[in-house]
């Protein structure tokens, strides 16, 4: 109870710190969810493609060639999403490390109070981290709820973005060229009912509810919480140093 | 100060246990308020350096270690209450308006009470107080000592007051030490 009171009052007292954190969190959650959901779309698209391909009466040889090519293009995009997500997480981590160090600096007097009360620098860092994790969780829930409410529009838009990215990626462009030259012959006498582009990548996502893709939410949340905790623990040394410096002023 | 510098946490603990063996109120007599402040700061630095803050409570007028955004009550209970709440005088126990008030707007006099009783509730063995003669008048100090004597007896703690106020030394402490008591070799 006292712990919760301390956290909530602390957030209220250090409003600016938490407003900055909230802004960064909104950016990270949106980018993270987009990238990971797109990664999901991407692998689902690959699956869909293979299913559609099996509906056509292709010879084994032809099917394998196409399947492998398409899988390779999707894998490349997949790796890119992974890389971008890591980059986003890295930027989020650096921002948080900066925030944690600036908190250690601006809260030096407060830190010294806690140290004088017999708390260890790690414990003080954990308290500041708890405040930040509280803000992160609140913002994450808020952003997620908004996204789920406008789920239909968002999934369609993200899928479109993802489709665009696929077609503009090196692997995707090469595939499209191949489709128009050699592969199109394979489909010449087939009743496909879809274009080469939507064959490669579905025009609509599997479901228009983001709830069907819960994994990105969990991953973004855990990554965010973990990075905040890590950055504050890394800044524990600064808490001691700044608190010590603060004592010289008295 | 030579003693503190050359000894470790263990010897420091032993020295404290030896000097303040019997629970109660002790005085460390200083020349003037400047010496009080310097001596107090020096003790705090040594205690921090040797991670002794778990057993040591502090009462200061320059760095109160009161968290401004917490309520008076939250500040009183900040180190937990291993000792019963009944030890706190009734004016601190029942005045809910005051207890819920933000600790930002309290007076120095009130802050001394909070600092003392938060250490008592936390079960700190030694409570060092810097009497800069700014927070409390001589009469208020005597009032405070009445409350403090009871609480200290009930919890087996020692309140060690650094003071230049020699009229205080005539009250009945367990012992009075000179300013260099803690720095002399045992």
Tab-separated table of C-alpha atoms in Angstrom:
chain	number	residue	atom	x	y	z
A	1	UNK	CA	0.000	0.000	0.000
A	2	UNK	CA	2.725	2.472	1.043
A	3	UNK	CA	4.765	1.345	-1.922
A	4	UNK	CA	1.923	2.103	-4.329
A	5	UNK	CA	1.331	5.468	-2.678
A	6	UNK	CA	5.016	6.311	-3.056
A	7	UNK	CA	4.948	5.338	-6.737
A	8	UNK	CA	1.840	7.324	-7.636
A	9	UNK	CA	2.879	10.414	-5.676
A	10	UNK	CA	6.342	10.188	-7.183
A	11	UNK	CA	4.887	10.214	-10.685
A	12	UNK	CA	2.757	13.222	-9.821
A	13	UNK	CA	5.746	15.079	-8.387
A	14	UNK	CA	8.019	14.338	-11.341
A	15	UNK	CA	5.357	15.064	-13.942
A	16	UNK	CA	7.696	16.232	-16.727
A	17	UNK	CA	9.865	13.160	-16.567
A	18	UNK	CA	6.808	10.970	-16.963
A	19	UNK	CA	5.297	13.084	-19.732
A	20	UNK	CA	8.490	12.668	-21.740
A	21	UNK	CA	8.511	8.954	-20.981
A	22	UNK	CA	4.844	8.665	-21.993
A	23	UNK	CA	5.567	10.343	-25.351
A	24	UNK	CA	8.499	8.041	-26.074
A	25	UNK	CA	6.413	5.065	-24.988
A	26	UNK	CA	3.607	5.946	-27.420
A	27	UNK	CA	6.156	6.000	-30.245
A	28	UNK	CA	7.800	2.742	-29.223
A	29	UNK	CA	4.511	0.878	-28.706
A	30	UNK	CA	3.113	2.013	-32.065
A	31	UNK	CA	6.279	1.222	-34.015
A	32	UNK	CA	6.827	-2.049	-32.141
A	33	UNK	CA	3.262	-3.245	-32.628
A	34	UNK	CA	3.329	-2.281	-36.303
A	35	UNK	CA	6.589	-4.122	-36.938
A	36	UNK	CA	5.682	-7.271	-35.049
A	37	UNK	CA	2.125	-7.410	-36.385
A	38	UNK	CA	3.508	-6.923	-39.894
A	39	UNK	CA	5.908	-9.752	-39.250
A	40	UNK	CA	2.872	-11.817	-38.383
A	41	UNK	CA	1.038	-10.692	-41.525
A	42	UNK	CA	4.108	-11.527	-43.514
A	43	UNK	CA	4.402	-15.105	-42.337
A	44	UNK	CA	0.637	-15.560	-42.681
A	45	UNK	CA	0.870	-14.239	-46.246
A	46	UNK	CA	3.532	-16.806	-46.986
A	47	UNK	CA	1.275	-19.523	-45.604
A	48	UNK	CA	-1.693	-18.272	-47.619
A	49	UNK	CA	0.381	-18.204	-50.744
A	50	UNK	CA	1.404	-21.805	-50.313
A	51	UNK	CA	-2.198	-22.819	-49.732
A	52	UNK	CA	-3.360	-21.059	-52.879
A	53	UNK	CA	-0.546	-22.557	-54.823
A	54	UNK	CA	-1.552	-26.038	-53.747
A	55	UNK	CA	-5.037	-25.314	-55.083
A	56	UNK	CA	-3.517	-25.000	-58.527
A	57	UNK	CA	-2.570	-28.088	-60.399
A	58	UNK	CA	1.089	-27.445	-60.752
A	59	UNK	CA	3.765	-29.996	-61.244
A	60	UNK	CA	5.848	-30.614	-58.151
A	61	UNK	CA	8.944	-29.152	-59.678
A	62	UNK	CA	7.320	-25.872	-60.623
A	63	UNK	CA	5.651	-25.561	-57.247
A	64	UNK	CA	8.858	-26.095	-55.333
A	65	UNK	CA	10.700	-23.433	-57.318
A	66	UNK	CA	8.000	-20.882	-56.737
A	67	UNK	CA	7.482	-21.796	-53.107
A	68	UNK	CA	11.169	-21.465	-52.358
A	69	UNK	CA	11.466	-18.109	-54.094
A	70	UNK	CA	8.463	-16.673	-52.335
A	71	UNK	CA	9.546	-18.087	-48.994
A	72	UNK	CA	12.982	-16.517	-49.460
A	73	UNK	CA	11.478	-13.108	-50.217
A	74	UNK	CA	9.261	-13.331	-47.161
A	75	UNK	CA	12.139	-14.503	-45.002
A	76	UNK	CA	14.166	-11.485	-46.079
A	77	UNK	CA	11.378	-9.120	-45.093
A	78	UNK	CA	10.933	-11.051	-41.864
A	79	UNK	CA	14.579	-10.543	-40.997
A	80	UNK	CA	14.219	-6.849	-41.802
A	81	UNK	CA	11.265	-6.490	-39.437
A	82	UNK	CA	13.249	-8.218	-36.743
A	83	UNK	CA	16.141	-5.862	-37.328
A	84	UNK	CA	13.916	-2.774	-37.271
A	85	UNK	CA	12.263	-3.944	-34.093
A	86	UNK	CA	15.664	-4.417	-32.489
A	87	UNK	CA	16.629	-0.932	-33.657
A	88	UNK	CA	13.405	0.526	-32.214
A	89	UNK	CA	14.051	-1.303	-28.930
A	90	UNK	CA	17.631	-0.014	-28.954
A	91	UNK	CA	16.522	3.589	-29.438
A	92	UNK	CA	13.889	3.153	-26.720
A	93	UNK	CA	16.566	1.761	-24.400
A	94	UNK	CA	18.946	4.676	-25.049
A	95	UNK	CA	16.171	7.181	-24.393
A	96	UNK	CA	15.361	5.412	-21.139
A	97	UNK	CA	18.966	5.252	-20.072
A	98	UNK	CA	19.153	9.003	-20.652
A	99	UNK	CA	15.964	9.530	-18.680
A	100	UNK	CA	17.214	7.311	-15.842
A	101	UNK	CA	20.509	9.212	-15.624
A	102	UNK	CA	18.766	12.577	-15.758
A	103	UNK	CA	16.404	11.351	-13.018
A	104	UNK	CA	19.418	10.358	-10.923
A	105	UNK	CA	20.757	13.901	-11.449
A	106	UNK	CA	17.561	15.841	-10.832
A	107	UNK	CA	16.474	13.678	-7.920
A	108	UNK	CA	19.856	13.781	-6.163
A	109	UNK	CA	18.457	15.356	-2.987
A	110	UNK	CA	15.656	12.824	-2.888
A	111	UNK	CA	18.059	9.946	-3.534
A	112	UNK	CA	20.247	11.185	-0.705
A	113	UNK	CA	17.219	11.177	1.565
A	114	UNK	CA	16.544	7.549	0.720
A	115	UNK	CA	20.203	6.650	1.225
A	116	UNK	CA	20.192	8.424	4.595
A	117	UNK	CA	17.150	6.363	5.506
A	118	UNK	CA	19.204	3.236	4.947
A	119	UNK	CA	18.021	2.205	1.491
A	120	UNK	CA	20.583	0.912	-1.002
A	121	UNK	CA	21.171	2.666	-4.367
A	122	UNK	CA	19.706	-0.413	-6.090
A	123	UNK	CA	16.544	-0.089	-4.050
A	124	UNK	CA	16.276	3.598	-4.919
A	125	UNK	CA	16.825	2.730	-8.583
A	126	UNK	CA	14.117	0.082	-8.339
A	127	UNK	CA	11.721	2.632	-6.943
A	128	UNK	CA	12.379	5.040	-9.820
A	129	UNK	CA	12.092	2.094	-12.227
A	130	UNK	CA	8.742	1.128	-10.719
A	131	UNK	CA	7.434	4.623	-11.354
A	132	UNK	CA	8.578	4.439	-14.979
A	133	UNK	CA	7.185	0.929	-15.465
A	134	UNK	CA	3.892	2.136	-14.048
A	135	UNK	CA	3.752	4.957	-16.603
A	136	UNK	CA	4.793	2.590	-19.387
A	137	UNK	CA	2.077	0.080	-18.466
A	138	UNK	CA	-0.601	2.767	-18.308
A	139	UNK	CA	0.397	4.201	-21.701
A	140	UNK	CA	0.718	0.718	-23.213
A	141	UNK	CA	-2.789	-0.214	-22.076
A	142	UNK	CA	-4.133	3.089	-23.395
A	143	UNK	CA	-2.506	2.761	-26.820
A	144	UNK	CA	-3.519	-0.913	-27.084
A	145	UNK	CA	-7.141	-0.139	-26.258
A	146	UNK	CA	-7.298	2.610	-28.863
A	147	UNK	CA	-5.710	0.300	-31.450
A	148	UNK	CA	-8.156	-2.492	-30.640
A	149	UNK	CA	-11.114	-0.132	-30.956
A	150	UNK	CA	-10.034	1.056	-34.412
A	151	UNK	CA	-8.745	-2.437	-35.176
A	152	UNK	CA	-10.500	-2.831	-38.555
A	153	UNK	CA	-9.004	0.282	-40.093
A	154	UNK	CA	-5.623	-0.323	-38.530
A	155	UNK	CA	-5.203	-3.914	-39.725
A	156	UNK	CA	-6.189	-2.979	-43.271
A	157	UNK	CA	-3.797	-0.036	-43.249
A	158	UNK	CA	-0.915	-1.958	-41.722
A	159	UNK	CA	-1.476	-4.828	-44.130
A	160	UNK	CA	-1.364	-2.380	-47.013
A	161	UNK	CA	1.843	-0.856	-45.670
A	162	UNK	CA	3.273	-4.313	-45.252
A	163	UNK	CA	2.242	-5.254	-48.793
A	164	UNK	CA	3.874	-2.104	-50.105
A	165	UNK	CA	7.043	-2.863	-48.180
A	166	UNK	CA	7.085	-6.381	-49.547
A	167	UNK	CA	6.679	-5.271	-53.132
A	168	UNK	CA	9.342	-2.620	-52.733
A	169	UNK	CA	11.821	-4.860	-50.965
A	170	UNK	CA	14.648	-6.249	-53.069
A	171	UNK	CA	13.284	-9.797	-52.833
A	172	UNK	CA	9.751	-8.674	-53.628
A	173	UNK	CA	10.775	-6.634	-56.690
A	174	UNK	CA	12.785	-9.532	-58.076
A	175	UNK	CA	9.849	-11.859	-57.514
A	176	UNK	CA	7.414	-9.586	-59.275
A	177	UNK	CA	9.753	-9.361	-62.248
A	178	UNK	CA	10.008	-13.124	-62.337
A	179	UNK	CA	6.264	-13.450	-62.065
A	180	UNK	CA	5.806	-11.229	-65.072
A	181	UNK	CA	8.319	-13.162	-67.139
A	182	UNK	CA	8.763	-16.837	-66.359
A	183	UNK	CA	6.197	-17.604	-63.681
A	184	UNK	CA	3.287	-16.044	-65.524
A	185	UNK	CA	3.518	-18.869	-68.031
A	186	UNK	CA	2.776	-21.342	-65.258
A	187	UNK	CA	-0.415	-19.530	-64.436
A	188	UNK	CA	-1.362	-18.980	-68.080
A	189	UNK	CA	-3.869	-21.737	-68.327
A	190	UNK	CA	-5.013	-21.718	-64.730
A	191	UNK	CA	-8.199	-20.238	-63.445
A	192	UNK	CA	-6.670	-18.333	-60.547
A	193	UNK	CA	-9.089	-15.573	-59.787
A	194	UNK	CA	-6.334	-13.425	-58.345
A	195	UNK	CA	-3.615	-11.175	-59.624
A	196	UNK	CA	0.072	-11.866	-59.342
A	197	UNK	CA	0.389	-9.233	-56.644
A	198	UNK	CA	-2.332	-10.537	-54.386
A	199	UNK	CA	-1.091	-14.046	-54.949
A	200	UNK	CA	2.173	-13.029	-53.402
A	201	UNK	CA	0.615	-10.995	-50.705
A	202	UNK	CA	-3.024	-11.094	-49.661
A	203	UNK	CA	-4.921	-7.892	-50.287
A	204	UNK	CA	-6.633	-8.223	-46.927
A	205	UNK	CA	-5.308	-9.494	-43.612
A	206	UNK	CA	-6.490	-12.833	-42.273
A	207	UNK	CA	-8.573	-11.094	-39.663
A	208	UNK	CA	-9.335	-7.432	-39.197
A	209	UNK	CA	-9.176	-7.733	-35.417
A	210	UNK	CA	-5.785	-7.145	-33.834
A	211	UNK	CA	-6.861	-9.489	-31.023
A	212	UNK	CA	-6.151	-12.371	-33.396
A	213	UNK	CA	-2.488	-11.388	-33.156
A	214	UNK	CA	-1.775	-11.225	-29.389
A	215	UNK	CA	1.907	-12.123	-29.592
A	216	UNK	CA	3.124	-8.669	-30.697
A	217	UNK	CA	1.339	-7.046	-27.754
A	218	UNK	CA	2.989	-9.386	-25.299
A	219	UNK	CA	6.417	-8.982	-26.908
A	220	UNK	CA	6.267	-5.180	-27.056
A	221	UNK	CA	5.096	-5.008	-23.446
A	222	UNK	CA	7.740	-7.349	-22.076
A	223	UNK	CA	10.515	-5.733	-24.136
A	224	UNK	CA	9.504	-2.252	-22.947
A	225	UNK	CA	9.244	-3.219	-19.288
A	226	UNK	CA	12.516	-5.126	-19.427
A	227	UNK	CA	14.418	-2.258	-21.041
A	228	UNK	CA	13.080	0.295	-18.538
A	229	UNK	CA	14.104	-1.910	-15.632
A	230	UNK	CA	17.532	-2.504	-17.156
A	231	UNK	CA	18.193	1.185	-17.823
A	232	UNK	CA	17.277	2.185	-14.273
A	233	UNK	CA	19.409	-0.558	-12.744
A	234	UNK	CA	22.329	0.543	-14.926
A	235	UNK	CA	21.824	4.090	-13.632
A	236	UNK	CA	22.010	2.957	-9.974
A	237	UNK	CA	25.677	3.939	-9.855
A	238	UNK	CA	24.747	7.461	-10.957
A	239	UNK	CA	22.216	7.664	-8.128
A	240	UNK	CA	24.961	7.104	-5.572
A	241	UNK	CA	27.389	9.465	-7.297
A	242	UNK	CA	24.925	12.352	-7.683
A	243	UNK	CA	23.583	11.884	-4.139
A	244	UNK	CA	27.131	12.054	-2.822
A	245	UNK	CA	27.848	15.211	-4.792
A	246	UNK	CA	24.625	16.683	-3.476
A	247	UNK	CA	25.848	16.179	0.098
A	248	UNK	CA	28.788	18.498	-0.531
A	249	UNK	CA	26.387	21.333	-1.176
A	250	UNK	CA	25.001	21.063	2.334
B	1	UNK	CA	38.751	11.334	13.028
B	2	UNK	CA	41.739	9.080	12.706
B	3	UNK	CA	39.902	6.266	14.412
B	4	UNK	CA	37.026	6.115	11.917
B	5	UNK	CA	39.305	6.218	8.939
B	6	UNK	CA	41.398	3.288	10.012
B	7	UNK	CA	38.653	0.977	11.275
B	8	UNK	CA	36.068	-1.018	9.454
B	9	UNK	CA	32.331	-1.349	9.883
B	10	UNK	CA	32.758	-4.000	12.553
B	11	UNK	CA	34.917	-1.897	14.857
B	12	UNK	CA	32.677	1.081	14.286
B	13	UNK	CA	29.715	-1.012	15.372
B	14	UNK	CA	31.618	-2.239	18.413
B	15	UNK	CA	32.512	1.326	19.360
B	16	UNK	CA	28.906	2.455	19.091
B	17	UNK	CA	27.757	-0.520	21.160
B	18	UNK	CA	30.373	0.331	23.773
B	19	UNK	CA	29.757	4.072	23.993
B	20	UNK	CA	25.971	3.828	23.912
B	21	UNK	CA	25.580	0.479	25.655
B	22	UNK	CA	22.638	1.519	27.777
B	23	UNK	CA	19.554	2.740	25.898
B	24	UNK	CA	18.714	6.352	26.632
B	25	UNK	CA	19.658	9.886	25.795
B	26	UNK	CA	23.260	10.926	25.297
B	27	UNK	CA	24.817	14.276	24.619
B	28	UNK	CA	27.894	15.088	22.649
B	29	UNK	CA	29.002	18.497	23.731
B	30	UNK	CA	30.384	20.851	21.088
B	31	UNK	CA	31.911	24.322	21.188
B	32	UNK	CA	29.414	26.025	18.915
B	33	UNK	CA	26.821	25.392	16.228
B	34	UNK	CA	29.455	25.306	13.511
B	35	UNK	CA	31.262	22.486	15.221
B	36	UNK	CA	27.928	20.706	15.732
B	37	UNK	CA	27.208	20.878	12.013
B	38	UNK	CA	30.701	19.751	10.992
B	39	UNK	CA	30.838	16.943	13.490
B	40	UNK	CA	27.375	15.716	12.524
B	41	UNK	CA	28.218	15.805	8.815
B	42	UNK	CA	31.382	13.894	9.536
B	43	UNK	CA	29.519	11.164	11.413
B	44	UNK	CA	26.940	10.861	8.622
B	45	UNK	CA	29.660	10.509	6.006
B	46	UNK	CA	31.379	7.763	8.002
B	47	UNK	CA	28.156	5.873	8.634
B	48	UNK	CA	27.202	6.061	4.964
B	49	UNK	CA	30.664	4.990	3.914
B	50	UNK	CA	30.424	1.874	6.084
B	51	UNK	CA	26.797	1.096	5.214
B	52	UNK	CA	25.624	1.570	8.765
B	53	UNK	CA	22.449	3.443	7.897
B	54	UNK	CA	20.308	0.396	8.554
B	55	UNK	CA	20.913	0.666	12.289
B	56	UNK	CA	21.302	4.439	12.474
B	57	UNK	CA	18.583	7.049	12.404
B	58	UNK	CA	19.255	10.733	11.797
B	59	UNK	CA	17.684	13.982	12.885
B	60	UNK	CA	18.922	17.066	11.110
B	61	UNK	CA	17.704	20.538	10.325
B	62	UNK	CA	19.726	20.968	7.131
B	63	UNK	CA	19.012	17.650	5.419
B	64	UNK	CA	15.828	16.281	6.881
B	65	UNK	CA	15.548	13.342	4.440
B	66	UNK	CA	11.816	13.959	4.401
B	67	UNK	CA	10.299	13.107	1.018
B	68	UNK	CA	8.387	16.273	0.076
B	69	UNK	CA	5.725	14.665	-2.111
B	70	UNK	CA	4.678	12.077	0.444
B	71	UNK	CA	2.169	12.631	3.223
B	72	UNK	CA	3.310	13.103	6.818
B	73	UNK	CA	2.051	9.587	7.544
B	74	UNK	CA	3.928	8.032	4.620
B	75	UNK	CA	7.080	9.781	5.830
B	76	UNK	CA	6.592	8.441	9.343
B	77	UNK	CA	6.219	4.912	8.005
B	78	UNK	CA	8.837	5.168	5.254
B	79	UNK	CA	11.186	2.697	6.911
B	80	UNK	CA	8.368	0.399	7.982
B	81	UNK	CA	7.017	-0.013	11.478
B	82	UNK	CA	8.735	-2.902	13.182
B	83	UNK	CA	7.865	-1.204	16.486
B	84	UNK	CA	4.230	-0.652	17.541
B	85	UNK	CA	2.528	2.539	16.458
B	86	UNK	CA	1.503	3.216	20.059
B	87	UNK	CA	5.001	4.561	20.684
B	88	UNK	CA	4.121	7.635	18.662
B	89	UNK	CA	2.594	10.421	20.786
B	90	UNK	CA	-1.126	10.917	20.293
B	91	UNK	CA	-0.782	14.247	18.488
B	92	UNK	CA	1.076	12.407	15.744
B	93	UNK	CA	-1.132	9.365	15.835
B	94	UNK	CA	-4.673	10.694	15.617
B	95	UNK	CA	-4.603	14.027	13.797
B	96	UNK	CA	-5.673	12.630	10.414
B	97	UNK	CA	-5.739	16.013	8.715
B	98	UNK	CA	-2.116	16.577	9.652
B	99	UNK	CA	-1.126	12.992	8.835
B	100	UNK	CA	-2.586	13.137	5.337
B	101	UNK	CA	-1.060	16.547	4.657
B	102	UNK	CA	1.858	16.775	2.222
B	103	UNK	CA	5.186	16.848	4.027
B	104	UNK	CA	6.234	19.781	1.842
B	105	UNK	CA	4.555	22.336	4.074
B	106	UNK	CA	5.619	21.230	7.542
B	107	UNK	CA	7.692	23.331	9.928
B	108	UNK	CA	11.197	22.449	11.089
B	109	UNK	CA	9.768	21.692	14.514
B	110	UNK	CA	7.354	19.160	13.004
B	111	UNK	CA	10.083	17.696	10.850
B	112	UNK	CA	12.169	16.933	13.961
B	113	UNK	CA	9.260	14.906	15.371
B	114	UNK	CA	8.767	13.033	12.103
B	115	UNK	CA	12.473	12.279	11.798
B	116	UNK	CA	12.675	11.007	15.355
B	117	UNK	CA	9.563	8.836	15.324
B	118	UNK	CA	10.234	7.417	11.878
B	119	UNK	CA	13.546	6.122	13.285
B	120	UNK	CA	11.805	4.796	16.393
B	121	UNK	CA	9.162	2.970	14.336
B	122	UNK	CA	11.887	1.538	12.086
B	123	UNK	CA	13.574	0.132	15.174
B	124	UNK	CA	16.871	1.975	14.675
B	125	UNK	CA	19.328	1.331	17.491
B	126	UNK	CA	21.197	4.653	17.395
B	127	UNK	CA	19.591	7.951	16.511
B	128	UNK	CA	21.981	10.838	15.929
B	129	UNK	CA	20.569	14.328	16.248
B	130	UNK	CA	22.104	17.599	15.221
B	131	UNK	CA	20.855	20.354	17.541
B	132	UNK	CA	21.606	23.425	15.502
B	133	UNK	CA	19.433	25.448	17.892
B	134	UNK	CA	17.520	26.679	14.854
B	135	UNK	CA	14.627	24.237	14.712
B	136	UNK	CA	13.811	24.100	18.403
B	137	UNK	CA	13.942	26.716	21.129
B	138	UNK	CA	15.352	25.609	24.466
B	139	UNK	CA	11.832	25.049	25.815
B	140	UNK	CA	10.739	23.084	22.759
B	141	UNK	CA	13.871	20.998	23.021
B	142	UNK	CA	12.960	20.075	26.578
B	143	UNK	CA	9.440	19.179	25.446
B	144	UNK	CA	10.855	17.032	22.714
B	145	UNK	CA	13.184	15.327	25.172
B	146	UNK	CA	10.244	14.302	27.375
B	147	UNK	CA	8.568	12.524	24.446
B	148	UNK	CA	11.882	11.150	23.266
B	149	UNK	CA	12.895	9.727	26.659
B	150	UNK	CA	9.737	7.602	26.812
B	151	UNK	CA	10.038	6.321	23.257
B	152	UNK	CA	13.741	5.578	23.599
B	153	UNK	CA	13.176	3.596	26.800
B	154	UNK	CA	10.357	1.563	25.241
B	155	UNK	CA	12.372	0.630	22.165
B	156	UNK	CA	15.830	0.273	23.699
B	157	UNK	CA	17.262	2.859	21.370
B	158	UNK	CA	19.826	5.546	22.058
B	159	UNK	CA	19.261	9.149	21.088
B	160	UNK	CA	22.595	10.900	20.693
B	161	UNK	CA	22.338	14.667	20.547
B	162	UNK	CA	25.157	16.859	19.323
B	163	UNK	CA	24.674	20.219	20.948
B	164	UNK	CA	26.432	23.407	21.914
B	165	UNK	CA	23.609	24.295	24.324
B	166	UNK	CA	25.186	23.784	27.705
B	167	UNK	CA	21.996	24.340	29.677
B	168	UNK	CA	20.744	21.094	28.116
B	169	UNK	CA	23.649	19.142	29.485
B	170	UNK	CA	22.295	19.715	32.990
B	171	UNK	CA	19.266	17.519	32.242
B	172	UNK	CA	19.802	13.881	33.001
B	173	UNK	CA	21.292	12.005	30.085
B	174	UNK	CA	22.835	8.581	30.412
B	175	UNK	CA	26.187	10.135	29.621
B	176	UNK	CA	27.710	13.202	28.096
B	177	UNK	CA	30.667	12.891	25.791
B	178	UNK	CA	33.065	15.461	24.478
B	179	UNK	CA	33.003	16.245	20.776
B	180	UNK	CA	35.901	13.947	20.041
B	181	UNK	CA	34.456	10.934	21.863
B	182	UNK	CA	33.756	8.950	18.729
B	183	UNK	CA	37.162	9.605	17.284
B	184	UNK	CA	39.262	8.551	20.278
B	185	UNK	CA	40.860	5.115	20.136
B	186	UNK	CA	38.954	2.708	22.360
